[in-house]
Coordinates of C-alpha atoms in Angstrom, one line a residue:
M1 CA -59.1 -24.4 98.8
K2 CA -60.2 -22.3 95.9
Y3 CA -60.5 -23.4 92.4
A4 CA -61.9 -22.2 89.1
V5 CA -64.5 -24.4 87.5
L6 CA -66.2 -24.2 84.0
S7 CA -69.9 -23.4 84.7
G8 CA -71.1 -22.6 81.2
N9 CA -70.0 -21.1 77.8
E10 CA -67.3 -18.6 78.5
R11 CA -68.1 -18.8 82.2
F12 CA -65.8 -19.7 85.2
E13 CA -67.0 -19.8 88.8
I14 CA -64.6 -19.5 91.8
R15 CA -65.6 -22.3 94.4
E16 CA -64.1 -23.8 97.5
G17 CA -63.7 -27.6 98.3
E18 CA -61.6 -30.3 99.5
L19 CA -59.0 -32.0 97.5
K20 CA -59.7 -35.7 97.2
S21 CA -56.9 -38.3 97.6
N22 CA -56.3 -40.5 94.5
G23 CA -53.0 -42.0 95.4
C24 CA -50.9 -39.4 93.4
A25 CA -48.6 -36.6 94.6
V26 CA -50.3 -33.6 96.1
L27 CA -49.1 -30.0 95.1
Q28 CA -49.7 -26.5 96.0
V29 CA -50.1 -24.8 92.6
T30 CA -48.4 -21.4 92.4
H31 CA -48.5 -20.6 88.6
V32 CA -50.5 -22.1 85.6
G33 CA -50.1 -20.9 82.0
V34 CA -53.2 -20.4 79.8
C35 CA -53.0 -22.7 76.8
G36 CA -54.9 -22.2 73.6
T37 CA -56.9 -25.4 74.5
D38 CA -57.9 -23.8 77.6
T39 CA -59.6 -21.0 75.8
S40 CA -61.5 -23.6 73.8
Y41 CA -62.8 -25.3 76.8
W42 CA -63.9 -21.9 78.1
H43 CA -65.7 -21.0 74.8
E44 CA -67.5 -24.5 75.0
G45 CA -67.8 -24.3 78.8
E46 CA -71.3 -25.8 78.8
R47 CA -70.0 -28.9 77.3
Y48 CA -67.2 -29.0 80.0
R49 CA -69.4 -28.0 82.9
G50 CA -67.8 -28.9 86.2
V51 CA -64.3 -29.4 84.9
V52 CA -61.2 -27.8 86.4
I53 CA -58.8 -27.2 83.6
G54 CA -55.0 -26.2 83.5
H55 CA -51.9 -28.3 82.5
E56 CA -49.0 -25.9 82.2
Y57 CA -48.1 -25.4 85.8
S58 CA -45.6 -25.2 88.6
G59 CA -46.0 -25.5 92.4
V60 CA -44.8 -26.7 95.6
V61 CA -44.7 -30.4 96.7
V62 CA -47.0 -31.1 99.8
A63 CA -46.9 -34.9 99.5
P64 CA -44.6 -36.6 97.1
G65 CA -46.2 -39.8 96.9
T66 CA -44.0 -42.7 95.6
N67 CA -41.4 -40.3 94.0
R68 CA -38.5 -40.7 96.5
A69 CA -36.5 -38.1 94.7
L70 CA -38.9 -35.4 96.0
K71 CA -39.8 -34.1 99.4
P72 CA -42.3 -31.6 100.8
G73 CA -41.3 -28.1 100.0
D74 CA -39.6 -28.9 96.7
R75 CA -40.6 -26.6 93.8
V76 CA -41.6 -28.5 90.7
A77 CA -43.2 -28.3 87.2
G78 CA -45.6 -30.9 86.0
Y79 CA -45.0 -32.9 82.8
T80 CA -48.5 -33.1 81.5
Q81 CA -48.1 -34.3 77.8
N82 CA -49.9 -37.6 79.1
V83 CA -52.7 -35.5 80.5
F84 CA -54.9 -37.8 82.7
Q85 CA -53.0 -41.0 81.5
E86 CA -50.8 -42.8 83.9
P87 CA -47.9 -44.6 82.0
C88 CA -46.8 -48.0 83.1
G89 CA -43.2 -47.2 83.0
H90 CA -42.0 -50.5 81.5
C91 CA -43.6 -51.0 78.0
E92 CA -41.5 -50.3 74.8
A93 CA -42.9 -46.7 74.5
C94 CA -42.3 -45.9 78.2
L95 CA -38.8 -47.2 78.1
A96 CA -38.1 -44.9 75.1
G97 CA -39.5 -41.9 77.0
D98 CA -42.6 -41.8 75.0
W99 CA -45.1 -42.0 77.8
D100 CA -47.9 -40.5 75.6
H101 CA -48.0 -43.8 73.7
C102 CA -47.8 -46.2 76.6
T103 CA -49.7 -49.3 75.6
N104 CA -50.7 -50.0 79.3
R105 CA -51.8 -46.7 80.5
R106 CA -54.5 -46.0 83.1
V107 CA -56.7 -43.4 81.9
F108 CA -58.3 -40.7 84.2
T109 CA -61.3 -38.5 83.3
W110 CA -61.7 -34.8 83.8
K111 CA -64.6 -35.7 86.0
G112 CA -63.6 -38.4 88.4
G113 CA -65.7 -36.4 90.9
E114 CA -65.5 -32.6 90.6
L115 CA -62.2 -32.5 92.4
G116 CA -61.1 -36.1 92.1
H117 CA -58.2 -35.1 89.8
P118 CA -58.5 -31.4 88.9
G119 CA -56.5 -29.3 86.5
A120 CA -54.2 -26.6 87.8
Y121 CA -56.7 -23.8 87.9
S122 CA -56.8 -24.5 91.6
Q123 CA -54.8 -23.7 94.7
Y124 CA -54.0 -27.5 95.0
T125 CA -54.0 -30.4 92.6
T126 CA -52.7 -34.0 92.3
W127 CA -50.3 -35.4 89.8
F128 CA -48.5 -38.6 88.9
P129 CA -45.4 -38.6 91.2
H130 CA -42.9 -39.4 88.5
S131 CA -44.3 -36.8 86.1
L132 CA -42.8 -34.0 88.3
V133 CA -39.5 -32.3 87.6
K134 CA -37.8 -30.4 90.3
L135 CA -36.9 -26.8 89.4
P136 CA -33.3 -25.5 89.8
D137 CA -32.8 -22.7 92.2
N138 CA -32.4 -20.2 89.5
V139 CA -35.6 -21.1 87.6
T140 CA -38.7 -19.3 89.1
N141 CA -42.1 -21.0 89.4
E142 CA -43.4 -18.6 86.8
E143 CA -40.8 -19.7 84.4
G144 CA -41.5 -23.5 85.3
A145 CA -45.0 -23.0 84.3
M146 CA -43.8 -22.2 80.8
A147 CA -41.8 -25.4 80.3
E148 CA -44.6 -27.2 78.6
P149 CA -45.1 -24.8 75.4
F150 CA -41.3 -24.6 75.1
A151 CA -41.0 -28.3 75.1
V152 CA -43.6 -28.3 72.3
G153 CA -41.3 -25.9 70.4
L154 CA -38.1 -28.0 71.1
H155 CA -39.9 -31.2 69.9
A156 CA -40.8 -29.4 66.7
I157 CA -37.2 -28.3 66.2
Q158 CA -35.8 -31.8 66.8
V159 CA -38.4 -33.3 64.6
S160 CA -37.4 -30.7 61.8
Q161 CA -33.7 -31.5 62.2
V162 CA -32.6 -27.9 62.4
K163 CA -29.0 -27.5 61.3
P164 CA -26.5 -24.7 61.7
N165 CA -27.0 -21.9 59.1
D166 CA -30.5 -23.1 58.2
R167 CA -32.9 -20.3 57.0
V168 CA -36.1 -21.0 58.8
L169 CA -39.7 -19.7 58.1
I170 CA -42.1 -19.9 60.9
L171 CA -45.9 -19.4 60.3
G172 CA -47.6 -17.9 63.3
G173 CA -46.4 -15.6 66.2
G174 CA -48.0 -17.2 69.1
I175 CA -46.3 -18.9 71.9
I176 CA -45.6 -22.0 70.0
G177 CA -44.1 -20.0 67.1
M178 CA -41.9 -18.1 69.4
S179 CA -40.8 -21.2 71.1
C180 CA -39.8 -22.7 67.8
A181 CA -37.9 -19.4 67.0
E182 CA -36.1 -19.6 70.4
W183 CA -35.0 -23.2 69.9
A184 CA -34.2 -22.7 66.1
R185 CA -31.6 -19.9 67.0
T186 CA -30.2 -22.1 69.8
F187 CA -29.7 -25.0 67.3
G188 CA -27.8 -22.6 65.1
A189 CA -30.3 -21.2 62.4
S190 CA -28.7 -18.3 60.7
E191 CA -31.9 -16.5 59.6
I192 CA -35.4 -16.7 61.2
T193 CA -38.5 -15.2 59.6
V194 CA -41.9 -15.1 61.2
S195 CA -45.1 -14.6 59.2
E196 CA -48.0 -13.1 61.4
L197 CA -51.4 -11.9 60.3
N198 CA -52.1 -9.3 63.2
P199 CA -50.1 -6.0 62.6
Q200 CA -50.1 -5.2 66.3
K201 CA -48.8 -8.7 67.1
R202 CA -46.0 -8.2 64.5
E203 CA -44.7 -5.1 66.5
I204 CA -44.8 -7.2 69.6
I205 CA -42.8 -10.0 68.0
R206 CA -40.2 -7.5 66.8
G207 CA -39.8 -6.5 70.4
Y208 CA -38.8 -10.0 71.4
Q209 CA -35.7 -9.7 69.1
V210 CA -35.8 -13.4 68.3
A211 CA -36.6 -13.2 64.6
D212 CA -34.6 -11.5 62.0
H213 CA -37.6 -10.6 60.0
V214 CA -41.4 -10.3 60.7
V215 CA -43.7 -10.2 57.8
A216 CA -47.4 -9.6 57.2
A217 CA -49.1 -12.9 56.5
D218 CA -51.8 -11.3 54.3
A219 CA -49.3 -9.3 52.1
P220 CA -50.4 -9.7 48.5
D221 CA -46.7 -10.3 47.5
L222 CA -45.9 -12.5 50.4
E223 CA -44.2 -15.2 48.4
Q224 CA -41.9 -12.8 46.6
Q225 CA -41.2 -11.1 49.8
L226 CA -40.1 -14.3 51.4
L227 CA -38.0 -15.3 48.5
D228 CA -36.2 -11.8 48.5
I229 CA -35.6 -11.9 52.3
S230 CA -34.2 -15.5 52.2
G231 CA -32.0 -14.9 49.1
G232 CA -34.0 -17.4 47.1
G233 CA -35.8 -19.6 49.6
Y234 CA -35.8 -21.2 53.0
D235 CA -34.3 -24.5 54.2
L236 CA -37.2 -25.2 56.6
L237 CA -40.8 -24.2 57.0
I238 CA -42.5 -24.7 60.4
D239 CA -46.2 -24.2 60.3
C240 CA -47.8 -23.2 63.8
V241 CA -51.3 -22.0 62.5
G242 CA -52.7 -24.8 60.4
V243 CA -54.1 -22.4 57.6
P244 CA -53.8 -24.0 54.2
S245 CA -53.1 -20.9 52.2
A246 CA -50.2 -19.9 54.5
F247 CA -48.8 -23.4 54.4
N248 CA -48.9 -23.6 50.6
T249 CA -47.2 -20.2 50.4
G250 CA -44.6 -21.4 52.8
L251 CA -44.0 -24.4 50.6
R252 CA -43.4 -22.2 47.6
A253 CA -40.9 -20.2 49.6
L254 CA -38.7 -23.2 50.2
K255 CA -35.5 -23.3 48.3
P256 CA -35.7 -24.9 44.7
E257 CA -33.4 -27.8 45.9
F258 CA -33.8 -31.4 46.9
Y259 CA -35.0 -32.3 50.4
M260 CA -36.1 -29.1 51.9
R261 CA -38.0 -29.7 55.1
A262 CA -41.6 -28.7 56.3
T263 CA -43.0 -29.4 59.7
A264 CA -46.6 -29.1 60.7
V265 CA -47.4 -28.1 64.4
G266 CA -50.6 -26.3 64.1
L267 CA -53.7 -28.3 63.7
P268 CA -56.1 -27.4 60.8
H269 CA -59.7 -26.8 61.5
A270 CA -60.9 -28.5 58.3
Q271 CA -59.8 -30.5 55.4
F272 CA -56.3 -29.3 54.2
P273 CA -55.8 -28.7 50.6
L274 CA -52.1 -29.1 49.9
D275 CA -50.0 -27.9 47.1
Y276 CA -49.1 -31.5 46.3
E277 CA -47.3 -30.7 43.1
R278 CA -45.0 -28.3 44.9
L279 CA -44.3 -30.9 47.6
V280 CA -43.2 -33.5 44.9
L281 CA -41.3 -31.2 42.6
K282 CA -39.1 -29.8 45.5
Q283 CA -39.0 -33.3 47.2
V284 CA -40.1 -31.7 50.4
L285 CA -39.6 -33.9 53.6
L286 CA -42.9 -33.2 55.4
R287 CA -43.3 -34.2 59.1
G288 CA -45.9 -33.8 61.7
S289 CA -45.0 -32.7 65.2
K290 CA -47.1 -33.5 68.3
G291 CA -46.5 -32.4 71.8
H292 CA -43.2 -33.3 73.4
N293 CA -41.8 -36.1 75.7
F294 CA -40.5 -36.3 79.2
D295 CA -36.8 -35.9 78.2
E296 CA -37.5 -32.7 76.2
F297 CA -39.5 -31.3 79.1
K298 CA -36.5 -31.8 81.4
T299 CA -34.2 -30.3 78.7
V300 CA -36.3 -27.1 78.6
I301 CA -35.9 -26.6 82.4
S302 CA -32.1 -27.2 82.2
A303 CA -32.0 -24.7 79.3
M304 CA -33.8 -22.1 81.4
A305 CA -31.3 -22.7 84.3
S306 CA -28.3 -22.3 81.9
G307 CA -29.6 -19.3 80.0
R308 CA -29.8 -21.1 76.7
I309 CA -33.4 -19.9 76.2
S310 CA -35.3 -16.8 77.6
V311 CA -39.0 -17.3 78.4
K312 CA -40.1 -14.6 80.8
K313 CA -40.3 -11.9 78.1
Y314 CA -43.1 -13.8 76.5
I315 CA -45.4 -13.3 79.5
S316 CA -47.9 -10.7 78.4
R317 CA -50.5 -10.8 81.2
R318 CA -50.7 -12.0 84.8
I319 CA -54.0 -12.6 86.5
K320 CA -55.0 -13.8 89.9
L321 CA -57.2 -17.1 90.2
E322 CA -60.1 -15.1 91.7
E323 CA -60.0 -12.9 88.6
V324 CA -59.8 -15.7 85.9
Q325 CA -63.2 -14.9 84.5
A326 CA -62.4 -11.1 83.9
G327 CA -58.8 -12.2 82.7
F328 CA -60.3 -14.4 80.1
E329 CA -62.7 -11.8 78.8
A330 CA -59.8 -9.4 78.6
M331 CA -57.9 -11.9 76.5
K332 CA -60.8 -12.3 74.2
A333 CA -61.0 -8.5 73.8
A334 CA -57.3 -8.4 73.1
R335 CA -58.0 -10.6 69.9
G336 CA -54.8 -12.6 70.0
L337 CA -52.3 -10.0 71.2
D338 CA -51.4 -12.1 74.3
T339 CA -48.6 -14.4 73.8
K340 CA -48.6 -16.1 77.3
V341 CA -50.9 -15.4 80.2
I342 CA -50.0 -16.7 83.6
I343 CA -52.6 -17.3 86.4
E344 CA -51.1 -16.8 89.9
T345 CA -53.1 -19.2 92.1
Q346 CA -52.0 -18.3 95.6

């Protein structure tokens, strides 16, 4: 089988090898999404030399392992919030569906042998049998590979407790921001504004027709623009960028009433100076949102099947596995204009 392995900074190599058995289900990978963490691994490829990455994927079951609900030939998406951690299934966290915080989990490494437990930048991979979700007939493999980022958005919206008629401000127009916008609309938000720095990306976001307003994140009068657009302030702020100045502007654009909500999804790259006074005076309920859980992952796939959410329009680029190096170079040259890149592995 062929696979893409990190071989240096900003460097992939295509190699061939055998998939080693590790007691997990065996899958033929068909599609894998490029996550922001994947680009970080690529930039620091020397540090991760020999690693096969990729965790947003779908494929076809070759051997289902211990999952009796699956059979060879079934199309599935892999739930990978617990990347390389096998949950026990019976502790308090597991019984609550929070596998990521299993207290008895077995931890695998990226390098249990070069192809001991590879990521999905590969024609075949292995995964925990009960972390696979069968795809409905009307959900394509390509859509299945997008379940993970849309589960992240769903988790953020549920943490934020979005209510009908909420006015929502989202910072950042990447795939997580768009996922949050899709779910906010589904949960009944009456007005959605997306703040985005890149002017070309703002035009792309307008084309998705998921936001009512798309504004320039670097506008000198941004705070006043937001207050004018929202008619005096937003009910909810969702931060998907982790930039202090943007977050604090967002806080100031919340309604001047009690118990407005702010949710942080984007991780900051340094210490985060917070407008603490504004947080206190507006009595803002500030929450963090990390990843998603198994139930949310399954909910996303059901929502794709029912038409509650639309995901395919966010695919900005498709590349073949053999072209992954050139594809990543093209993404870098595009400077953030891609929303979701899908790798076709077969």
